[in-house]
Coordinates of C-alpha atoms in Angstrom, one line a residue:
M351 CA 60.1 4.8 -61.8
E352 CA 61.5 3.3 -58.8
F353 CA 63.5 0.9 -60.8
L354 CA 65.1 3.7 -62.9
I355 CA 65.7 5.6 -59.7
S356 CA 67.7 2.3 -58.2
I357 CA 69.6 2.1 -61.4
D358 CA 70.6 5.7 -61.1
H359 CA 71.6 5.4 -57.6
L360 CA 73.5 2.4 -58.4
L361 CA 75.6 4.0 -61.5
F362 CA 75.9 7.0 -59.1
S363 CA 77.5 5.0 -56.4
T364 CA 79.7 3.2 -59.1
I365 CA 81.1 6.3 -60.9
N366 CA 81.7 8.3 -57.5
N367 CA 83.3 5.3 -55.7
L368 CA 86.1 5.2 -58.4
P369 CA 89.3 6.0 -57.1
H370 CA 89.6 9.4 -55.5
T371 CA 93.4 10.4 -55.7
P372 CA 94.5 14.0 -55.2
F373 CA 95.2 14.1 -59.1
L374 CA 91.7 12.7 -60.2
D375 CA 90.0 15.1 -57.8
G376 CA 91.9 17.9 -59.0
F377 CA 91.4 16.8 -62.5
F378 CA 87.5 16.5 -62.6
S379 CA 87.5 19.9 -60.2
F380 CA 89.1 21.5 -62.9
F381 CA 86.6 20.7 -65.7
S382 CA 83.6 21.2 -63.2
G383 CA 85.0 24.3 -62.2
I384 CA 85.6 25.7 -66.3
G385 CA 82.2 24.1 -66.9
S386 CA 80.6 26.8 -64.4
F387 CA 78.7 29.8 -65.9
G388 CA 79.5 28.9 -69.5
L389 CA 82.6 30.9 -69.1
I390 CA 85.0 28.5 -70.9
W391 CA 82.5 28.2 -73.8
I392 CA 82.4 32.0 -74.1
A393 CA 86.2 32.0 -74.1
L394 CA 86.2 29.5 -76.8
G395 CA 83.7 31.2 -78.5
I396 CA 85.9 34.5 -78.6
F397 CA 88.9 32.8 -79.1
L398 CA 87.5 31.2 -82.3
A399 CA 86.1 34.5 -83.6
I400 CA 89.4 35.9 -83.7
W401 CA 91.6 32.7 -84.5
E402 CA 89.3 31.2 -87.2
E403 CA 88.1 34.8 -88.2
I404 CA 84.3 33.6 -87.9
K405 CA 82.5 35.1 -91.3
D406 CA 79.5 34.7 -89.6
K407 CA 79.3 37.0 -86.3
R408 CA 75.6 35.2 -85.6
E409 CA 77.5 32.0 -84.2
L410 CA 78.3 34.0 -81.2
L411 CA 74.8 35.3 -81.2
A412 CA 73.6 32.0 -81.3
L413 CA 76.2 30.8 -78.5
S414 CA 74.5 33.8 -76.3
I415 CA 71.2 32.6 -76.9
G416 CA 71.9 29.0 -76.3
I417 CA 73.5 30.1 -73.1
L418 CA 70.8 32.4 -71.8
L419 CA 68.2 29.4 -72.9
S420 CA 69.8 26.8 -71.0
V421 CA 70.4 28.7 -67.8
I422 CA 66.3 29.6 -68.0
M423 CA 65.2 26.4 -68.7
V424 CA 67.4 24.6 -66.2
E425 CA 68.1 27.0 -63.5
V426 CA 64.8 28.9 -63.2
I427 CA 62.3 26.5 -64.5
L428 CA 63.3 22.4 -64.6
K429 CA 65.1 22.6 -61.3
N430 CA 62.6 24.2 -59.4
L431 CA 59.7 22.4 -60.9
I432 CA 61.4 18.9 -60.4
E433 CA 63.1 19.7 -57.1
R434 CA 65.1 16.7 -56.9
L435 CA 67.5 16.6 -54.4
R436 CA 71.5 16.5 -54.8
P437 CA 73.0 13.1 -54.3
E438 CA 74.5 14.1 -50.7
F439 CA 70.8 14.4 -49.1
S440 CA 69.6 10.9 -50.4
V441 CA 72.6 8.5 -50.8
P442 CA 76.3 7.9 -49.0
A443 CA 78.4 9.5 -51.2
I444 CA 81.9 11.0 -51.8
V445 CA 81.0 14.9 -52.4
L446 CA 83.5 17.1 -53.3
D447 CA 81.5 19.8 -54.8
R448 CA 78.8 21.0 -52.7
N449 CA 75.9 22.5 -54.6
S450 CA 73.2 22.5 -52.1
H451 CA 72.1 26.0 -52.8
S452 CA 70.1 24.4 -56.1
F453 CA 68.3 21.3 -56.8
S454 CA 69.8 18.4 -59.1
F455 CA 67.7 17.6 -61.9
P456 CA 68.8 18.4 -64.9
S457 CA 72.5 18.9 -64.6
G458 CA 72.9 22.6 -65.8
H459 CA 76.7 21.8 -66.2
A460 CA 75.8 19.2 -68.7
T461 CA 73.1 21.2 -70.5
L462 CA 75.3 24.2 -71.2
A463 CA 78.1 22.0 -72.3
F464 CA 76.3 20.2 -74.7
V465 CA 74.5 23.1 -75.8
C466 CA 77.9 25.0 -76.4
A467 CA 79.4 21.7 -78.0
Y468 CA 76.3 21.3 -80.5
I469 CA 76.8 25.3 -81.6
L470 CA 80.3 25.6 -82.0
S471 CA 80.4 22.1 -83.6
A472 CA 78.0 23.5 -86.2
G473 CA 80.7 26.1 -87.3
H474 CA 84.0 24.6 -86.6
R475 CA 83.3 20.7 -87.5
K476 CA 87.1 20.0 -87.5
Y477 CA 87.0 21.1 -83.6
R478 CA 83.9 18.8 -82.9
P479 CA 85.5 16.0 -81.1
L480 CA 87.5 18.3 -78.5
F481 CA 84.2 20.3 -78.0
Y482 CA 82.4 17.0 -77.1
L483 CA 85.2 15.7 -75.3
L484 CA 85.1 18.8 -73.3
A485 CA 81.4 18.5 -72.7
F486 CA 81.6 14.9 -71.7
L487 CA 84.4 15.7 -69.0
I488 CA 82.5 18.5 -67.7
S489 CA 79.4 16.4 -67.2
F490 CA 81.2 13.3 -65.9
S491 CA 82.9 15.4 -63.6
R492 CA 79.5 16.4 -61.9
I493 CA 79.1 12.5 -60.8
Y494 CA 82.5 11.8 -59.9
L495 CA 82.4 14.7 -57.8
G496 CA 79.2 14.0 -56.1
S497 CA 76.9 16.9 -57.5
H498 CA 74.6 15.0 -59.8
Y499 CA 73.3 11.5 -60.5
P500 CA 74.0 10.1 -64.2
L501 CA 70.0 10.5 -64.9
D502 CA 70.6 14.3 -64.2
V503 CA 73.7 14.5 -66.5
V504 CA 71.8 12.5 -69.5
A505 CA 68.7 14.8 -68.9
G506 CA 71.3 17.7 -69.2
F507 CA 72.9 15.9 -72.4
F508 CA 69.6 15.8 -74.5
L509 CA 68.3 18.8 -73.4
G510 CA 71.6 20.7 -74.3
L511 CA 71.6 19.2 -77.6
L512 CA 68.1 20.2 -78.2
I513 CA 68.7 23.8 -76.9
G514 CA 72.0 23.7 -79.2
W515 CA 70.0 22.5 -82.4
F516 CA 67.3 25.3 -81.7
S517 CA 69.8 28.2 -81.3
V518 CA 71.5 27.1 -84.6
Q519 CA 68.2 26.8 -86.3
L520 CA 67.4 30.2 -85.1
K521 CA 70.6 31.5 -86.3
K522 CA 69.5 31.2 -89.8
Y523 CA 66.5 34.0 -89.1
L524 CA 68.9 36.4 -87.3

């Protein structure tokens, strides 16, 4: 386990110590910000419902369920169960986004981003690359800004895909 944590710290330092220019800091702060609370994903769901005229309104219900499940799983259960401190408390870091009010593992932003990318991709395959690019940028921003270790984000990725898959499967029974 110590070996995995040392690799996680090394990867964090490598990413977090990438050049920090006003442009890059603003760029990644933007993506981190739009990833908060799932607002970008809700807006995309509504936009697609109007623009693409979603025939199956259960997609929006699946998106809502996925968002709710990810918040409960990550923010209420896992973070409080695991209690991993954020990087700013453990390693030297450039921290541009202070989130010390909660624990680090897994990343809520990454989980939510990949839940929503999965669900929206299931109904809109032509936009799949854009959904996953958005999810990646939101997730990567969390490491760049000093809020999460890479392992937090990777765990959020896998958990997000799992919750997204579950939500899409559940949609069949709604």
